[in-house]
CSV table of C-alpha atoms and ligand atoms in Angstrom, one decimal:
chain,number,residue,atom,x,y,z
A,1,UNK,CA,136.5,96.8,80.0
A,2,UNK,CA,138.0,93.5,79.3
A,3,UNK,CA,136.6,90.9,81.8
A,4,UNK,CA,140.2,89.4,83.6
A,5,UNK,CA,138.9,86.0,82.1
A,6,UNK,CA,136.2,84.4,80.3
A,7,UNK,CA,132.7,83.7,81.5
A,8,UNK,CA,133.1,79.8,79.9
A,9,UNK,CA,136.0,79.3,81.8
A,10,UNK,CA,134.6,80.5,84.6
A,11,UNK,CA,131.5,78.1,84.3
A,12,UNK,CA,133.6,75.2,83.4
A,13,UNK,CA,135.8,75.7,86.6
A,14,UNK,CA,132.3,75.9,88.8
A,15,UNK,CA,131.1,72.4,87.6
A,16,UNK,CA,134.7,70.9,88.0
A,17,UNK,CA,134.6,72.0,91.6
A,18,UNK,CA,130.8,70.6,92.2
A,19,UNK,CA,131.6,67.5,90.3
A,20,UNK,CA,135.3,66.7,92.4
A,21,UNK,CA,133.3,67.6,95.4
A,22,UNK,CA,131.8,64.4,94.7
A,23,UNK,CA,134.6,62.6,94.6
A,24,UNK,CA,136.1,60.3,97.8
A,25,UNK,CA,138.2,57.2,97.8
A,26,UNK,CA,136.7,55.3,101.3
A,27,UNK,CA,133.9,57.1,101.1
A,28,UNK,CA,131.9,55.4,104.4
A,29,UNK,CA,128.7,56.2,102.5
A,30,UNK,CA,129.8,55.3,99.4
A,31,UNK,CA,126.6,54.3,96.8
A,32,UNK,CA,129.2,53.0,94.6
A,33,UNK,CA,130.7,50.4,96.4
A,34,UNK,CA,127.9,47.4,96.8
A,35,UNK,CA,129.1,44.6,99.1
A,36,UNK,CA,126.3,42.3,99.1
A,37,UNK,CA,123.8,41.1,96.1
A,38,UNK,CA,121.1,43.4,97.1
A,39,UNK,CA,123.0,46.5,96.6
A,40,UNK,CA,124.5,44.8,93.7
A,41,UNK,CA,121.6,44.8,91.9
A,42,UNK,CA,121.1,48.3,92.4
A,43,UNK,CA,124.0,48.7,90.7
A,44,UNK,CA,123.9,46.5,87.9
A,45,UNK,CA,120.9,48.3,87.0
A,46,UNK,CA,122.2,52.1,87.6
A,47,UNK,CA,125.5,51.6,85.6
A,48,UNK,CA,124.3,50.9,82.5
A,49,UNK,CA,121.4,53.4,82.5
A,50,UNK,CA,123.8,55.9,83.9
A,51,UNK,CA,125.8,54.7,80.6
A,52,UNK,CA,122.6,55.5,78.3
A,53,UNK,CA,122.1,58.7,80.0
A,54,UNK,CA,126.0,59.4,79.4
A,55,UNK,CA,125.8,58.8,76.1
A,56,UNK,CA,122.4,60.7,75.6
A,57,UNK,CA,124.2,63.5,77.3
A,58,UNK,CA,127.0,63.6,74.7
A,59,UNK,CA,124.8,63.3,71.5
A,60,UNK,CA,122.5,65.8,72.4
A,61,UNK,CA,125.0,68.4,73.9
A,62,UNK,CA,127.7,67.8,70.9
A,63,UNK,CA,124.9,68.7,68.3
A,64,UNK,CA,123.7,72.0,70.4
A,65,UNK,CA,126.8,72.3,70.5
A,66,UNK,CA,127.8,72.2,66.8
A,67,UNK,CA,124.5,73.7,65.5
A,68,UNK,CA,125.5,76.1,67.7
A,69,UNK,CA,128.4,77.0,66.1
A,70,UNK,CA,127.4,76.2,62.2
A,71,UNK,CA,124.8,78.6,62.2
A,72,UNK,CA,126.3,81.5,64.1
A,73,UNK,CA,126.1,85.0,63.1
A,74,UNK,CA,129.4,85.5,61.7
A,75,UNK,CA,128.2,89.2,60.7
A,76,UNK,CA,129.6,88.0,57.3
A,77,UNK,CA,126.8,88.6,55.6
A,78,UNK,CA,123.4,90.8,56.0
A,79,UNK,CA,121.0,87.8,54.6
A,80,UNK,CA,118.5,86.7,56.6
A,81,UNK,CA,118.9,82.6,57.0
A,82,UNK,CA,116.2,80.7,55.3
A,83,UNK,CA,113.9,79.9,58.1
A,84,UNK,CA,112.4,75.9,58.6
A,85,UNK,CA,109.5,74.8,60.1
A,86,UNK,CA,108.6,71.0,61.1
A,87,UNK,CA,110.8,67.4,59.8
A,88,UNK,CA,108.6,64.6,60.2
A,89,UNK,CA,111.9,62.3,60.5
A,90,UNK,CA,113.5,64.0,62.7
A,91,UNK,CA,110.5,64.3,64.8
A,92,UNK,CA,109.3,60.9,64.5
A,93,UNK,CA,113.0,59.7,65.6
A,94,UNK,CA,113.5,62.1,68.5
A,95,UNK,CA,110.0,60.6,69.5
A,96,UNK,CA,110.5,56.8,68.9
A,97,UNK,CA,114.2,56.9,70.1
A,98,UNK,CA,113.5,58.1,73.9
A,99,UNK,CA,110.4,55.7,73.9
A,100,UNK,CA,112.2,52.9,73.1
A,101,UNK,CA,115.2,53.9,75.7
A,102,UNK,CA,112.8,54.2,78.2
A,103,UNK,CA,111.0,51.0,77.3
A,104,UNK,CA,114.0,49.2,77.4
A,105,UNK,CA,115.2,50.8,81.0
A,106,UNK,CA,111.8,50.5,82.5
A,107,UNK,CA,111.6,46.3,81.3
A,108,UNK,CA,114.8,46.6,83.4
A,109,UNK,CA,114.1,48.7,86.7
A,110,UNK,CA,110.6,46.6,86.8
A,111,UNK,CA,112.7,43.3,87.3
A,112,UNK,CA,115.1,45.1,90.1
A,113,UNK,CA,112.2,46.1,91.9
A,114,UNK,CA,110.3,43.3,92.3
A,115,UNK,CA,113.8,41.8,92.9
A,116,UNK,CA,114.1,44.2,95.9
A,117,UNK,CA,110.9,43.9,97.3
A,118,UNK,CA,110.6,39.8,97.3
A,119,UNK,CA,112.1,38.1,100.6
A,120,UNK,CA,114.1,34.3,99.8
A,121,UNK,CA,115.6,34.2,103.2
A,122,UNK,CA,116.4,30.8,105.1
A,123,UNK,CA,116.5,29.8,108.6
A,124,UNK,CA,119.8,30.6,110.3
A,125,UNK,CA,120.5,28.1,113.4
A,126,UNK,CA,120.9,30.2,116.5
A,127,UNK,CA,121.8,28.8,120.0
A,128,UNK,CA,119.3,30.1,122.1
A,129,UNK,CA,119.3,29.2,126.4
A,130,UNK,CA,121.2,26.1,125.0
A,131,UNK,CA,118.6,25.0,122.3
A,132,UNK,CA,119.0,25.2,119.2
A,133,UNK,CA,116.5,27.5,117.4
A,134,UNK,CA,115.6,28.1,114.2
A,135,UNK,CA,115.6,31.8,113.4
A,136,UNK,CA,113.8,33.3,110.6
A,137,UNK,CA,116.3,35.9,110.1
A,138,UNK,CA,114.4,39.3,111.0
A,139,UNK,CA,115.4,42.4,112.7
A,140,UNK,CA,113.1,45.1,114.4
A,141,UNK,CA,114.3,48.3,113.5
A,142,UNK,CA,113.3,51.3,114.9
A,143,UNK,CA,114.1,54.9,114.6
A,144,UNK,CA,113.9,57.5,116.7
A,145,UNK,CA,115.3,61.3,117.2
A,146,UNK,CA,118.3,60.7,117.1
A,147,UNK,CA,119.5,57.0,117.4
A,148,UNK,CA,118.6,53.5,115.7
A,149,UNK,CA,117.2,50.5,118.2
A,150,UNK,CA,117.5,46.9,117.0
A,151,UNK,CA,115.2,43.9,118.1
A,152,UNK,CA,116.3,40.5,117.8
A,153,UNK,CA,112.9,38.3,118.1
A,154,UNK,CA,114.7,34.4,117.8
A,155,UNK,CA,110.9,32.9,117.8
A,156,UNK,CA,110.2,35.3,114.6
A,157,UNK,CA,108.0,38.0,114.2
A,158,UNK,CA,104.7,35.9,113.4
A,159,UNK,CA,103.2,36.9,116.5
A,160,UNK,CA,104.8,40.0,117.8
A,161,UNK,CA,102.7,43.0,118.1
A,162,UNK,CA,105.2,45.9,116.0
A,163,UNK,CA,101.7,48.2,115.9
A,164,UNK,CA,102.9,50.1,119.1
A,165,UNK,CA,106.4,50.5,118.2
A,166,UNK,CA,106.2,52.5,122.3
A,167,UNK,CA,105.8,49.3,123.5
A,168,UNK,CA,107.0,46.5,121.6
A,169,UNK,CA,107.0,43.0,123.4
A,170,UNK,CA,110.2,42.4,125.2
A,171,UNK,CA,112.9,40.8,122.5
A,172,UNK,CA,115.9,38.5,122.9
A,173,UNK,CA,118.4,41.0,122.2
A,174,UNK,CA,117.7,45.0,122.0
A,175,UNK,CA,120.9,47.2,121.1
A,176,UNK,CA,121.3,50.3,120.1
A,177,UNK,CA,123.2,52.2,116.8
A,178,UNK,CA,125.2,48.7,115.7
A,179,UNK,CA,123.3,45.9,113.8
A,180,UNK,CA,125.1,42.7,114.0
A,181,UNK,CA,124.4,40.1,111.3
A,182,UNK,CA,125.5,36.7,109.7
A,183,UNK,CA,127.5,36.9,106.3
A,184,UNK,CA,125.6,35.5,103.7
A,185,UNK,CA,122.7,35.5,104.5
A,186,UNK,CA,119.6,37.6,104.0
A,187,UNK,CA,118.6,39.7,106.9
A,188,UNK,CA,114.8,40.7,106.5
A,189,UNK,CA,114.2,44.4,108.5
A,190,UNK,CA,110.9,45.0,109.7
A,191,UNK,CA,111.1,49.0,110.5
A,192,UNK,CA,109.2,51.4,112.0
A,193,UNK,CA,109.9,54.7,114.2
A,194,UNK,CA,108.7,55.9,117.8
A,195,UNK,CA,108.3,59.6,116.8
A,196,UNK,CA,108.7,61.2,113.5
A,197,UNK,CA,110.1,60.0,110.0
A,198,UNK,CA,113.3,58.4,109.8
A,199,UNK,CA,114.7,57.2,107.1
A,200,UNK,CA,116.8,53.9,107.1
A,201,UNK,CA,120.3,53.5,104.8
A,202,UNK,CA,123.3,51.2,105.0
A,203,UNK,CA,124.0,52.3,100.7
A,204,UNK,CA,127.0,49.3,100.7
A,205,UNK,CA,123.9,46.3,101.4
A,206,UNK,CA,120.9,47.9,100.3
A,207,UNK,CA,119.0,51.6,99.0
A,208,UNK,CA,116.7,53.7,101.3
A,209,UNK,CA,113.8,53.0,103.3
A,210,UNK,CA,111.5,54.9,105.4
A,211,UNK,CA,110.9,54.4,109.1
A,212,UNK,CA,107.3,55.5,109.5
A,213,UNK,CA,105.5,55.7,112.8
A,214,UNK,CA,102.7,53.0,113.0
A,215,UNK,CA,103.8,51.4,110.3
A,216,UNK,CA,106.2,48.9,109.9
A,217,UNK,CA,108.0,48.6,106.4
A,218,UNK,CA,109.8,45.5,104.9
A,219,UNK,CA,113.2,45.5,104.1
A,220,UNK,CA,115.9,43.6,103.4
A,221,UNK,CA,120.0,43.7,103.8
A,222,UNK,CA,123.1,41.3,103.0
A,223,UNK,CA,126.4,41.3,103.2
A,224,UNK,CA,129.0,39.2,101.4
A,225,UNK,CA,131.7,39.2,103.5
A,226,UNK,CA,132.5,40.4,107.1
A,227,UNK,CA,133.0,44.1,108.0
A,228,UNK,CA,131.4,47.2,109.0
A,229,UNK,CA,129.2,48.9,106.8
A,230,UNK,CA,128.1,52.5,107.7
A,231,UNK,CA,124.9,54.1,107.5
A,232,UNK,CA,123.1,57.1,108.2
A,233,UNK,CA,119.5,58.5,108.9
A,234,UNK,CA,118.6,60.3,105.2
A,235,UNK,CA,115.2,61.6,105.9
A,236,UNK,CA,115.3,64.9,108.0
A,237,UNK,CA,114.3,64.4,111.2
A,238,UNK,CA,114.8,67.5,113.2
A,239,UNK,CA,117.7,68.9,115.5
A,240,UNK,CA,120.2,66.3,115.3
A,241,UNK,CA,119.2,64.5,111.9
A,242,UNK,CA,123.0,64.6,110.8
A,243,UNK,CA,123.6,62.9,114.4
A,244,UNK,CA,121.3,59.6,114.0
A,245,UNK,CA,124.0,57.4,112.7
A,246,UNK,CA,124.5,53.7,112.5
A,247,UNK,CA,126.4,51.1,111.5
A,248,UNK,CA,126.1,47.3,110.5
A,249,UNK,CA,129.4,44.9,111.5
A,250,UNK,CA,128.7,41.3,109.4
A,251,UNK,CA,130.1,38.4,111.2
A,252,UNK,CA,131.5,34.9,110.3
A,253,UNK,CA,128.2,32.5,110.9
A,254,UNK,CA,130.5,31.4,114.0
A,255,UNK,CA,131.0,34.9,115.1
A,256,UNK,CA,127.6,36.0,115.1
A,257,UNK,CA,127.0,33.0,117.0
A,258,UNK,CA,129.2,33.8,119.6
A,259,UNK,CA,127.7,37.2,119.7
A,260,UNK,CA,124.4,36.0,120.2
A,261,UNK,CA,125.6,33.9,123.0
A,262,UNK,CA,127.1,37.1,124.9
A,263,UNK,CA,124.4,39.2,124.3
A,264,UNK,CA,121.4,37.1,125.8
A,265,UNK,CA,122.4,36.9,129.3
A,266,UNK,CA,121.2,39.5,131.7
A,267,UNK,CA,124.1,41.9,133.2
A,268,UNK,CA,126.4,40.7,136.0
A,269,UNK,CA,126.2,42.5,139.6
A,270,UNK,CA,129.0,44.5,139.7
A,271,UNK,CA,132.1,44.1,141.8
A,272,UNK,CA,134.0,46.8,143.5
A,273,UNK,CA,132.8,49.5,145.7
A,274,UNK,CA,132.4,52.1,142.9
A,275,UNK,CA,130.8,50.3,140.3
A,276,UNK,CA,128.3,49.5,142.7
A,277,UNK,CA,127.9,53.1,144.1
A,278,UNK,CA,127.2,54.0,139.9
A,279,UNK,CA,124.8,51.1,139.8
A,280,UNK,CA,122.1,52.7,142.5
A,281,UNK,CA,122.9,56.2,140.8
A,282,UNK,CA,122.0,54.1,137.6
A,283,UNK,CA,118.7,52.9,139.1
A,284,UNK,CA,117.8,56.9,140.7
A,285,UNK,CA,118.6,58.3,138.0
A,286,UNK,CA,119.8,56.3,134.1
A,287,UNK,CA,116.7,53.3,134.6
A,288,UNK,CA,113.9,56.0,133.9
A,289,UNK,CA,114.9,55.7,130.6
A,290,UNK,CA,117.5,52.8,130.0
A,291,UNK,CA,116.9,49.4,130.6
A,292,UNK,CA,119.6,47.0,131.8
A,293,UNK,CA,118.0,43.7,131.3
A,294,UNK,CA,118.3,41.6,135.1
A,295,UNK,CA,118.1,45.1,137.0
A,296,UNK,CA,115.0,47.6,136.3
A,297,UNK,CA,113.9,45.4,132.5
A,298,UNK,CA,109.9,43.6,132.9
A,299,UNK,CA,111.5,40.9,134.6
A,300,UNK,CA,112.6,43.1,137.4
A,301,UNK,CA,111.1,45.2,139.5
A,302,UNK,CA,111.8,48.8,139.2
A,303,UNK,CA,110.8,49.5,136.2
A,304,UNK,CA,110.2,53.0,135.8
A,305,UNK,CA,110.2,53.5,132.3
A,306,UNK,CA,109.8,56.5,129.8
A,307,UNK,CA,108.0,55.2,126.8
A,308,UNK,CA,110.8,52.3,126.5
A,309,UNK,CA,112.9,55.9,125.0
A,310,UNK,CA,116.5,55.3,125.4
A,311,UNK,CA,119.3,52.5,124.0
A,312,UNK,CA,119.1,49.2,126.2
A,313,UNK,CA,122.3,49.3,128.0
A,314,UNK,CA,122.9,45.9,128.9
A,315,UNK,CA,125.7,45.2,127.0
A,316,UNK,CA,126.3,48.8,126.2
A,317,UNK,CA,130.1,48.2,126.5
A,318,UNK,CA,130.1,45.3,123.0
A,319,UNK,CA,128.9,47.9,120.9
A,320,UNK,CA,131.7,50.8,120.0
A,321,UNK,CA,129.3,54.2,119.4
A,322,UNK,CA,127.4,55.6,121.6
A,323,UNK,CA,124.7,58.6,121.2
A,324,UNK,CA,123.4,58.0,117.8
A,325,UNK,CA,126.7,56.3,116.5
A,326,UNK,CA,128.0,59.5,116.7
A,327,UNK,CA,130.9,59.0,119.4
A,328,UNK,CA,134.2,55.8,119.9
A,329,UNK,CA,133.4,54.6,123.8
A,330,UNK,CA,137.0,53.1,122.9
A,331,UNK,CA,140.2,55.0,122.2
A,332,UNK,CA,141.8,53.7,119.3
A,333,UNK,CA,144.3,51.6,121.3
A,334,UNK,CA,141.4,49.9,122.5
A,335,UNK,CA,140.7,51.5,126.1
A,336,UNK,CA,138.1,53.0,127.3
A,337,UNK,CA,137.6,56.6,125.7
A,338,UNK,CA,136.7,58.3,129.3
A,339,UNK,CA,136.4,62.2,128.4
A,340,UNK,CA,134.1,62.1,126.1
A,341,UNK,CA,132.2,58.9,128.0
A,342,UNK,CA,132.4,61.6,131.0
A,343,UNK,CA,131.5,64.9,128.9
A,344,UNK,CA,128.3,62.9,127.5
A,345,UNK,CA,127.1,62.3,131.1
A,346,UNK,CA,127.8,65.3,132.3
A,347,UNK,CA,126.0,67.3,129.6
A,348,UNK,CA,124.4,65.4,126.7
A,349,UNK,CA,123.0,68.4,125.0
A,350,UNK,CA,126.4,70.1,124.6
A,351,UNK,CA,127.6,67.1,123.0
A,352,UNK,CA,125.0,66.3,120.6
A,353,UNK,CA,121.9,69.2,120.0
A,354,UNK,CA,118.5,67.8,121.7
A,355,UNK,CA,115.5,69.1,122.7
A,356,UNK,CA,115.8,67.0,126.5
A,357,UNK,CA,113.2,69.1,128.0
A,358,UNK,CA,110.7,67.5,125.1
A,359,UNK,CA,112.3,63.8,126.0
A,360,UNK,CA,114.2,64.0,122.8
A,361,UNK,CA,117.9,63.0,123.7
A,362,UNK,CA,119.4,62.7,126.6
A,363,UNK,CA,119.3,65.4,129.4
A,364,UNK,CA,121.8,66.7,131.6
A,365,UNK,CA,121.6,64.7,134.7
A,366,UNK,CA,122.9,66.9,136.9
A,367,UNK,CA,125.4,64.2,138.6
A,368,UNK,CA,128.3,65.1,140.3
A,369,UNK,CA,131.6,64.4,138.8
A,370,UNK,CA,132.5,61.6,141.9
A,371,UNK,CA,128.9,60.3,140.7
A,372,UNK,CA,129.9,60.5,137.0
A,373,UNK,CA,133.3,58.7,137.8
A,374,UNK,CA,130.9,55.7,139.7
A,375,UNK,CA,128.6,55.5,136.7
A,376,UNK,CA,131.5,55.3,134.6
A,377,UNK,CA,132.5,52.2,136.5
A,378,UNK,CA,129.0,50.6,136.6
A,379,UNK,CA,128.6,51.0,132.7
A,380,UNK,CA,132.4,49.7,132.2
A,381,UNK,CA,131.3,46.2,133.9
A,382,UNK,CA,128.0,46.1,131.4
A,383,UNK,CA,129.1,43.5,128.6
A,384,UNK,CA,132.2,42.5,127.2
A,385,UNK,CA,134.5,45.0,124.6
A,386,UNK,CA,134.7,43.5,121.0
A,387,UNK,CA,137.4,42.2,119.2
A,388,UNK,CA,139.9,44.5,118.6
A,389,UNK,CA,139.7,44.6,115.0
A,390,UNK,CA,135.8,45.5,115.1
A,391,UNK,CA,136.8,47.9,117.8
A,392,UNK,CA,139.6,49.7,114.9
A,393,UNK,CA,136.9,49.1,111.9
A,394,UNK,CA,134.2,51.0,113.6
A,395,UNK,CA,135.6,53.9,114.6
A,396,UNK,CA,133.9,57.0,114.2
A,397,UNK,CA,135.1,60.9,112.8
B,401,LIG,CU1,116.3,60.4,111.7
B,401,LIG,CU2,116.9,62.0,110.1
């Protein structure tokens, strides 16, 4: 029976699919596409050994290919071919030849990585309580099942305890799933996790590093010019491992500025009868795990915490994901995005898989929908909504 068409065809249609599948124009987590001179030396140094190995690929694949097909049995003749055995040229070049490729590529990949593993970062002057600081740019990043926290420590880390990362010394600004930086400037990372191994990856400003519990790992991003550069945890991490999501927005100098500005003051006590209904509902029920800085933070009393375990809320409403960067708190017109707001308070884990029982992800609380519509209100009055544009660039599928 004649097969309805070719086995090679067949084959070459399989790797076409798998190699399109590949293929995305604004890809979010695009390798490809460096945007600041970290990842750009990644990629000076891939694309030209991804250019040897392309061309390795084609010489040693044409001649199977054509000794392949020169020394077929045609069937024209019963002779036995004359048989060969050992070419000391052709095995001393297919010996020297790789050695010397390699050589070469490792000379190269030696310089990136020292490259990638030295710090040259300068002081970036931050307003801080009206003072003028000197910050040693250097973020606390911590990972845990399923979200991203980031510290902001403006007297530097020289000093600050990381070995407990359960119970970190309070920092100047804590936020959750959106890492705001400078432009051009390089951000040192110190990070670490609170649980298991997460693994930390913005691909446009830098590779992969791991977050290991009790240990804290040096890293380093920057971005040329402003905009939002997505990331995503890439070491598995249990349950919702696809769900631990984040996302860096680079700022003007003058806008980051600004941002620090809003984020270091404590919330404001809300006005309005229902905000301040969600408020004690907040502190019965929300402060055992989030913070709001000025109402149950170290400063305050109250504080009833659960190992520090959930994003600081204080100015949950500047940042644009929620839940492991996994949902838009605004609609794309720029309002609030209220059902799914509601539908995550009303039952995390059927929003986003967790193991709540085990602490890991939010619970369902249990409120009741007049509660959920007061806590609704109390979060809406905790920070100030981006710029619109930041609001449009960050969106989330
Ligand atoms: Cu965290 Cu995967």
């Amino acid at each position: 029976m004649k097969r309805p068409y070719p086995g090679w065809l067949a084959a070459l249609a399989s790797g076409a699919v798998l190699t399109l599948s590949g293929c995305a124009s604004d890809a979010p987590l695009d390798t490809l596409e460096p945007q600041g001179p970290i990842s750009r030396s990644i990629d000076s140094l891939s694309d030209p050994i991804f250019l040897v190995a392309g061309i390795v690929f084609v010489v040693i694949f044409g001649a199977t290919a054509v000794i392949w097909w020169k020394f077929r049995d045609d069937h024209s003749t019963d002779e036995f071919p004359e048989q060969v055995h050992g070419n000391f040229r052709a095995e001393v070049g297919w010996t020297v030849g790789p050695a010397v490729i390699m050589a070469v590529i490792a000379v190269f990949t030696l310089i990136s990585h020292f490259d990638l593993n030295s710090s040259d970062r300068t002081d970036i002057q931050v307003a801080v309580d009206g003072t003028t600081t000197s910050w040693d740019p250097e973020i606390v990043v911590v990972g845990q099942q399923w979200w991203w926290e980031f510290r902001y420590y403006f007297d530097g880390l020289d000093g600050v305890d990381l070995s407990d990362s359960r119970n970190l010394p309070p920092a100047d600004i804590v936020t959750a799933n959106q890492m705001v930086i400078p432009t051009g400037s390089e951000i040192g990372l110190s990070i670490t996790s609170r649980d298991v191994i997460h693994s930390f990856w913005i691909p446009a400003l830098n590779g992969k590093r791991d977050a290991v519990p009790r240990r804290v790992s040096p890293w380093k991003i920057e971005a040329d010019v402003p905009g939002v550069y997505f990331g995503q945890c890439t070491e598995f991490c249990g349950l919702s491992h696809s769900r631990m999501r984040m996302q860096t927005v680079a700022m003007e100098p003058a806008d980051f500025q600004a941002w620090v500005e809003s984020q270091m003051g404590p919330a404001v006590a809300p006005k309005g009868v229902a905000a301040q209904r969600g408020q004690e509902v907040f502190e019965g029920q929300c402060a055992r795990c989030h913070v709001v800085n000025g109402v149950n933070d170290a400063t305050s009393s109250g504080a009833d915490l659960v190992a520090n375990a959930a994003p600081n809320l204080t100015h949950l409403m500047s940042r644009t994901t929620y839940a492991g960067g996994i949902f838009n708190l605004y609609e794309p017109n720029g309002t609030l995005n209220r059902p799914q707001l509601e539908a995550w308070l009303r039952n995390a884990p059927a929003e986003k898989p967790a193991y709540a029982e085990g602490r890991r992800g939010m619970p369902a609380m249990g409120l009741s929908e007049g509660q959920i519509d007061d806590v609704v209100a109390y979060l809406q009055t905790l920070g100030e909504a981006p710029a619109f544009d930041i609001i449009a660039a960050t969106e989330v599928e």
